[in-house]
mmCIF file of C-alpha atoms in Angstrom:
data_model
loop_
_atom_site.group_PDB
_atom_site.id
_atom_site.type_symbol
_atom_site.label_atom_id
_atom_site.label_comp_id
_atom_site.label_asym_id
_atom_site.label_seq_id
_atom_site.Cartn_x
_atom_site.Cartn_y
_atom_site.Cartn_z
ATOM 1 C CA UNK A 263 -4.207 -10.138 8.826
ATOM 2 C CA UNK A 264 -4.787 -7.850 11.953
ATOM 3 C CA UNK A 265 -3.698 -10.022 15.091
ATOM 4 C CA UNK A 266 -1.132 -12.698 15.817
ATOM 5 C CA UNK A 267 -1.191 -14.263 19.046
ATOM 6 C CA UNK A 268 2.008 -16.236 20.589
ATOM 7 C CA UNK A 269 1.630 -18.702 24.221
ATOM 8 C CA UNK A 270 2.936 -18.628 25.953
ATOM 9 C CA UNK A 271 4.904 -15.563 26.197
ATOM 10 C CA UNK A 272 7.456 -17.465 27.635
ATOM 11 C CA UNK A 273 8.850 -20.668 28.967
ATOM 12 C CA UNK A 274 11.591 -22.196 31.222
ATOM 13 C CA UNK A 275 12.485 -25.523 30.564
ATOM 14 C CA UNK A 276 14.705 -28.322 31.460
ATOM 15 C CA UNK A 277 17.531 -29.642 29.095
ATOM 16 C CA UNK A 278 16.416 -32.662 27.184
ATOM 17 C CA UNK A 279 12.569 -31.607 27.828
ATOM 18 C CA UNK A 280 9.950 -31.117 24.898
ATOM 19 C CA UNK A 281 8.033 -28.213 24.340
ATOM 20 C CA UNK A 282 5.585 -26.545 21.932
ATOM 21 C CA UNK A 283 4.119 -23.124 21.373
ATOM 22 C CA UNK A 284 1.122 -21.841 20.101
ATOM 23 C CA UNK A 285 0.429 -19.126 16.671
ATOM 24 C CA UNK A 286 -2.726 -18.112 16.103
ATOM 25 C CA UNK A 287 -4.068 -15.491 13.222
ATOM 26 C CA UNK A 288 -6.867 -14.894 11.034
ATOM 27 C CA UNK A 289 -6.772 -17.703 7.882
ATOM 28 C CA UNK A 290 -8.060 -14.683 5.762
ATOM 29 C CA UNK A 291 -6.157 -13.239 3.216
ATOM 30 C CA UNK A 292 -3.240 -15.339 4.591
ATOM 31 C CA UNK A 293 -0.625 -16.975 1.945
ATOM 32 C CA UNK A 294 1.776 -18.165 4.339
ATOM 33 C CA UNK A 295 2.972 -18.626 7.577
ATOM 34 C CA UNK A 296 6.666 -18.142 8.571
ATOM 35 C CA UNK A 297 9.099 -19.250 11.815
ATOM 36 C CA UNK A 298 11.728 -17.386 12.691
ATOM 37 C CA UNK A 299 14.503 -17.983 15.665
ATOM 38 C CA UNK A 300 16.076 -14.674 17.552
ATOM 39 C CA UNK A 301 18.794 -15.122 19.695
ATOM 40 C CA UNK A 302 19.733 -12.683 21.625
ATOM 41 C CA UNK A 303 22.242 -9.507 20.593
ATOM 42 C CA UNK A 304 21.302 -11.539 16.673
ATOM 43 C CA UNK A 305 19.168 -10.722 13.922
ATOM 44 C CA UNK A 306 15.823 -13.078 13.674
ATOM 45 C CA UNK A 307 16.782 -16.065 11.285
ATOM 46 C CA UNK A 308 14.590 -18.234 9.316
ATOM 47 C CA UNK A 309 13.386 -21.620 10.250
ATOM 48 C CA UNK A 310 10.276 -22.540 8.416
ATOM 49 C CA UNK A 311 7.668 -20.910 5.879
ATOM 50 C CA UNK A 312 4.351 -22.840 5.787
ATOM 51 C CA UNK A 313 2.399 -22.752 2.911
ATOM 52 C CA UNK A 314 -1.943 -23.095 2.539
ATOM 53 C CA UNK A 315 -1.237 -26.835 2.166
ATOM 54 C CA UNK A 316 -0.873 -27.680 5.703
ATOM 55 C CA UNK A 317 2.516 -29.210 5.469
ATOM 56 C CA UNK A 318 4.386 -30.116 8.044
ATOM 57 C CA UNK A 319 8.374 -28.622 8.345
ATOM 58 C CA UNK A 320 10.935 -30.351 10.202
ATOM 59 C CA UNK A 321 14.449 -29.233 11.141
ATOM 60 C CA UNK A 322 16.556 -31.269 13.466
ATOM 61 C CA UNK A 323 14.985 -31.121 16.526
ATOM 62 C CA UNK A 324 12.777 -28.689 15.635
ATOM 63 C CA UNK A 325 9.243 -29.179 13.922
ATOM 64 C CA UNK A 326 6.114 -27.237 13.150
ATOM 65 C CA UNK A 327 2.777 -27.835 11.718
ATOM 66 C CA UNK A 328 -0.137 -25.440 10.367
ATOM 67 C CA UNK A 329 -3.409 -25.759 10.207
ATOM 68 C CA UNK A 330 -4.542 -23.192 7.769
ATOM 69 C CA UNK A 331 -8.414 -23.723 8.107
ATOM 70 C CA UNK A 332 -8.542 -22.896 11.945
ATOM 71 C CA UNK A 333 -5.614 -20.581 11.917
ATOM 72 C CA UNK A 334 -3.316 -22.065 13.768
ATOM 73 C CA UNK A 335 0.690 -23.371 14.171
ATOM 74 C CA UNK A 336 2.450 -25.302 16.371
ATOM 75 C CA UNK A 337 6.167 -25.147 16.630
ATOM 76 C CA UNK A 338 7.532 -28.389 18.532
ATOM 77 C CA UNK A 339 11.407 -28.763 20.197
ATOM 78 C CA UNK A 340 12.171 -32.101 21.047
ATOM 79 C CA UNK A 341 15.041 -32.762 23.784
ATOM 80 C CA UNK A 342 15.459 -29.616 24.772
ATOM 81 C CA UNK A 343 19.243 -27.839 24.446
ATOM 82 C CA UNK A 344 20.904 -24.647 26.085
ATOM 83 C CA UNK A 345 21.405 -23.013 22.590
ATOM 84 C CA UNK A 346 17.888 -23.383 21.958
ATOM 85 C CA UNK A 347 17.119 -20.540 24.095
ATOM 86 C CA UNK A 348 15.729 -17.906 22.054
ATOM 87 C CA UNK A 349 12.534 -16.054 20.850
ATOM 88 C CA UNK A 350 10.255 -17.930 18.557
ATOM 89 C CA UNK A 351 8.560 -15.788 16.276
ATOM 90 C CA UNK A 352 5.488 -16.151 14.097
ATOM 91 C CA UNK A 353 4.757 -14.617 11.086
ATOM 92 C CA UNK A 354 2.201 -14.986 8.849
ATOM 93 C CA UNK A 355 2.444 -13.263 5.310
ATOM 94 C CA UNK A 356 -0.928 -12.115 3.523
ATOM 95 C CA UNK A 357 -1.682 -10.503 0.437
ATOM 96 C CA UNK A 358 -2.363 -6.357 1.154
ATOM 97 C CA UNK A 359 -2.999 -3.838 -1.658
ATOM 98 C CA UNK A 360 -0.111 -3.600 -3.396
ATOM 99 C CA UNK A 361 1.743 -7.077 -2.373
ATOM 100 C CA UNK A 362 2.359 -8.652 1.027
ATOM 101 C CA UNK A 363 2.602 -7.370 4.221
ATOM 102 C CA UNK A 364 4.099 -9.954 7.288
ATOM 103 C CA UNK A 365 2.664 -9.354 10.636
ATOM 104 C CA UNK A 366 5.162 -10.543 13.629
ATOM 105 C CA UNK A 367 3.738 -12.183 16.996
ATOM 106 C CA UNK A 368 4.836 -11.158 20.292
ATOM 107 C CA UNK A 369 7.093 -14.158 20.188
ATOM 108 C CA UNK A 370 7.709 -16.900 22.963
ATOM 109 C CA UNK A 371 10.859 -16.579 25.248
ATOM 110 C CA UNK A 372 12.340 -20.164 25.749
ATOM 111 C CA UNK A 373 14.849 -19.958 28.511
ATOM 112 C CA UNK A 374 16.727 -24.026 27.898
ATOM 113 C CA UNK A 375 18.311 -24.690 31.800
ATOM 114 C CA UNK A 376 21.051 -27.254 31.523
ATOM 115 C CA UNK B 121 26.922 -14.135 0.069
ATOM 116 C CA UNK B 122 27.316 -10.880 2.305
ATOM 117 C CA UNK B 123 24.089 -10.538 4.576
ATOM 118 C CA UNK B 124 21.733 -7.456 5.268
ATOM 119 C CA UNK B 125 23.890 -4.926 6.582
ATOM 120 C CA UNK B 126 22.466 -1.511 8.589
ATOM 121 C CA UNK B 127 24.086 1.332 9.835
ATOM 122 C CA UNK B 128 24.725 2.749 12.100
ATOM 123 C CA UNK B 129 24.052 -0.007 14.760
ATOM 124 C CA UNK B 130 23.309 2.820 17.333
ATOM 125 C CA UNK B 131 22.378 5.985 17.228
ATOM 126 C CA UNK B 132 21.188 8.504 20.428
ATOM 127 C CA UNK B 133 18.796 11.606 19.059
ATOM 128 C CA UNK B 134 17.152 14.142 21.141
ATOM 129 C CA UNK B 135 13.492 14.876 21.038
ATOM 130 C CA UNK B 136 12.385 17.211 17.663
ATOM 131 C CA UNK B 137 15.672 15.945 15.621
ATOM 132 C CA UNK B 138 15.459 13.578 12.923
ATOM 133 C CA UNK B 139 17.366 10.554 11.788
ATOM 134 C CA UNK B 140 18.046 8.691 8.882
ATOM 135 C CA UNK B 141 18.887 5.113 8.909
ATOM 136 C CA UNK B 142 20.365 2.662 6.162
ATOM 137 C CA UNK B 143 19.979 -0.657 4.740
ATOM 138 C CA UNK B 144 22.190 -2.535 2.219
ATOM 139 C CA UNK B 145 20.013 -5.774 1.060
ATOM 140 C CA UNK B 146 21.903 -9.095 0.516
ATOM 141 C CA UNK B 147 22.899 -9.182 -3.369
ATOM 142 C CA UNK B 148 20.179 -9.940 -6.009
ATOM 143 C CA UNK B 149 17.639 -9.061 -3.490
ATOM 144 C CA UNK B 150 14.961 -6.431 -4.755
ATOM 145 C CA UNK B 151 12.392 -6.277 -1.863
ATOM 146 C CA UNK B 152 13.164 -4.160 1.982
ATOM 147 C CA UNK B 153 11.117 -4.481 4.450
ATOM 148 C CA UNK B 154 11.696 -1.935 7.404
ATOM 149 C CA UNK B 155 10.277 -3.042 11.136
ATOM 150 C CA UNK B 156 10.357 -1.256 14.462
ATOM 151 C CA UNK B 157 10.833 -3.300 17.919
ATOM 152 C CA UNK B 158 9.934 -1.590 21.153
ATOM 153 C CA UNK B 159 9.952 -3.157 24.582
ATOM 154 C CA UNK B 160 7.288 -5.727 25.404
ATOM 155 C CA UNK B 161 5.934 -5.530 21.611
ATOM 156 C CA UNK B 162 6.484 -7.449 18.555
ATOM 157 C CA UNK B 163 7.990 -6.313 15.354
ATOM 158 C CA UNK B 164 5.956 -3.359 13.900
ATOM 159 C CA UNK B 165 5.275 -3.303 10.247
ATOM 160 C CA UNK B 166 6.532 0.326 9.107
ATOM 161 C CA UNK B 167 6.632 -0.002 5.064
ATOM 162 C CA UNK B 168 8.273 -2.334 2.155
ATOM 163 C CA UNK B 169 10.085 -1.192 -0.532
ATOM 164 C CA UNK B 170 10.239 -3.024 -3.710
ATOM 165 C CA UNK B 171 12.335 -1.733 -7.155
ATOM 166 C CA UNK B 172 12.142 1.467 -5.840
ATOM 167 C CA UNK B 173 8.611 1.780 -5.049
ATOM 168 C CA UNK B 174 6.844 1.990 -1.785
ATOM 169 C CA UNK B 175 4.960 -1.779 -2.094
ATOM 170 C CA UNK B 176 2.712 -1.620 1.413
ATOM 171 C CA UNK B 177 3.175 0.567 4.702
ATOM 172 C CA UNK B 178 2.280 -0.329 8.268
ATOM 173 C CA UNK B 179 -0.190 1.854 10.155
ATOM 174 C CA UNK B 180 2.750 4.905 11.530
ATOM 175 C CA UNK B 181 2.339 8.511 10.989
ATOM 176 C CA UNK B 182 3.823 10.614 8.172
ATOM 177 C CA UNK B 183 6.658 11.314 10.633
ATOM 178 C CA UNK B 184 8.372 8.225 9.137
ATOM 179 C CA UNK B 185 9.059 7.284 5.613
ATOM 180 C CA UNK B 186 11.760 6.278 3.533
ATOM 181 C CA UNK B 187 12.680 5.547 0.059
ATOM 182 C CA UNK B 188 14.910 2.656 -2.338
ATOM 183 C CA UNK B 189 17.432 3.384 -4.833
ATOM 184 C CA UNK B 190 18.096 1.504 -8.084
ATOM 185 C CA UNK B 191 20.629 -0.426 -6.154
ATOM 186 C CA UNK B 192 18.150 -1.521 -3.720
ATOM 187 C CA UNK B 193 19.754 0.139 -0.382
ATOM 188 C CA UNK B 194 16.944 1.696 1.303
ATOM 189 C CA UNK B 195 16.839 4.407 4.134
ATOM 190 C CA UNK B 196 14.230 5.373 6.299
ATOM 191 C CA UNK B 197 13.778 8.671 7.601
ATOM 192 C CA UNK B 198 11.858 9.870 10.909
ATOM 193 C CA UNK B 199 11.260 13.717 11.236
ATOM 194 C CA UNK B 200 10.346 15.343 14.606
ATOM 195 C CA UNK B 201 11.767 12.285 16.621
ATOM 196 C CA UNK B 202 9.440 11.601 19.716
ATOM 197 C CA UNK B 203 10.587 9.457 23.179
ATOM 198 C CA UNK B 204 8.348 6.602 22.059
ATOM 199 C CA UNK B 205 10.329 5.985 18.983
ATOM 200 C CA UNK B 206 13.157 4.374 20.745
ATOM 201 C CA UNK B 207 13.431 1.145 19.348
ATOM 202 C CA UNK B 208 15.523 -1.252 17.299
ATOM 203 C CA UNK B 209 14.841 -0.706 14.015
ATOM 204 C CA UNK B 210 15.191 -4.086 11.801
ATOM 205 C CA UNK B 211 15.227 -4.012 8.011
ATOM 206 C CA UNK B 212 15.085 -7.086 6.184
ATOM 207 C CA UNK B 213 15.457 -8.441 2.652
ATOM 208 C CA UNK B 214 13.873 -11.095 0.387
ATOM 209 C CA UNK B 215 13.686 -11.468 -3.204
ATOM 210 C CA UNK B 216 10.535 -9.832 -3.432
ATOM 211 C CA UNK B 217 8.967 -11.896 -6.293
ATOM 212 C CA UNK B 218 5.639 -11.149 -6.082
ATOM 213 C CA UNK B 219 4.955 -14.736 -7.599
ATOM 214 C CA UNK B 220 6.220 -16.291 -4.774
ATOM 215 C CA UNK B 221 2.830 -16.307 -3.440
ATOM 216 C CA UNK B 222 4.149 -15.073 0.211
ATOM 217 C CA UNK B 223 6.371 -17.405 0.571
ATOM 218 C CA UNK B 224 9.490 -15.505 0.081
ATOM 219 C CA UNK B 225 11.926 -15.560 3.070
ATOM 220 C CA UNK B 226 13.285 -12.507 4.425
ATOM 221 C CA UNK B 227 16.706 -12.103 5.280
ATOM 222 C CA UNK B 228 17.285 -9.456 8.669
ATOM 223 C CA UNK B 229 19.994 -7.679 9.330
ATOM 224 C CA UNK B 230 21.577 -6.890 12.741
ATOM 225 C CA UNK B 231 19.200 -3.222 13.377
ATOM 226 C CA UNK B 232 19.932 -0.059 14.402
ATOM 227 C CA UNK B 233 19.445 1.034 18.087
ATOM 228 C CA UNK B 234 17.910 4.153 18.040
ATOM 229 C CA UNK B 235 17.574 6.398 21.510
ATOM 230 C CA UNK B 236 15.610 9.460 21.696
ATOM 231 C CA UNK B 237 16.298 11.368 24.796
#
């Protein structure tokens, strides 16, 4: 896994809007793919891990979908709140000599305007 | 169940010095993972620890390293401490099965701030 790409970088949107964002990475060598939420002045928390079967995760408002055979994720927030400003990383973990190794995205800023 | 705890949460170096940072995994947890964050970049891979052996390293020079003890704290060390490695330094834990086919979650804890003036 050499190169994770996040879009956008960022987003503003309005409260109660949808939105999605984009992971893409190599499907080589790649045993899952994680979703984590970072708030700001907080450490990055866990939302979903996605495995080679596709599956789709939901949380609340918050859903995400992989498609492991062109390398790519969505992540999808429905209705749009204030406290779901954050950073939405990806992360896909693949197998490295040794064990795994998890390579971060960028990330997409979502700024939530109420 | 206490959560991944670093200290200290800031620290400010000067140029040539070198610092050593610490990470207390949540309980039970084997595996520590140890990222770096700089401005405008994602989290950089630096090295994972697992039962006290070095399990995979990201692509950083010899300058940093670090080691796990049978309790599973880990530190990391950086020798001859350059401007560019100012950065929050994240470590995060998991269970570290290697069964787990990837899948484990890892658990982060709050960083360290380092400055390097």
């Amino acid at each position: 896994i050499l190169n994770v790409e996040q879009s956008p970088q960022s987003l503003h949107v309005q409260e109660g809007d949808s939105t999605n964002f984009t992971c893409s990475f190599p499907s080589s060598n790649f045993y899952a793919l994680h979703w984590y939420r970072w708030e700001t002045a907080k450490s990055p928390e866990a939302l979903f891990v996605m495995t080679l079967n596709g599956d789709e995760k939901k949380k609340g408002r918050i859903s995400a979908t992989l498609n492991t055979k062109e390398g790519y994720s969505y992540l999808y927030i429905k209705g749009s709140q204030p406290e779901d400003s954050a950073t939405y990383l990806c992360a896909p973990r693949g197998a490295d000599t040794g064990g795994f190794k998890t390579i971060f995205g960028a990330g997409t800023r979502l700024f939530v305007k109420a | 169940k206490a959560g991944v705890t670093q200290t200290p949460r800031y620290l400010i170096k000067t140029r040539g010095q070198q610092v050593t940072l610490s990470c207390s995994p949540i309980s039970g947890h084997r595996s520590v993972s140890w990222y770096q964050q700089t401005p405008g970049q994602g989290l950089q891979f630096l090295f994972e620890y697992f039962s006290e052996t070095q399990r995979n390293k990201g692509n950083f020079p010899g300058r940093f390293s670090g080691r796990q003890f049978s309790n599973s704290r880990s530190e990391m060390n950086v020798s001859t401490l350059e401007l560019g490695d100012s950065a929050l330094y994240l470590c995060a834990s998991s269970q570290g099965s290697s069964g787990s086919g990837g899948t484990d979650t890892q658990y982060f804890g709050p960083g360290t701030r380092l400055t390097v003036l």
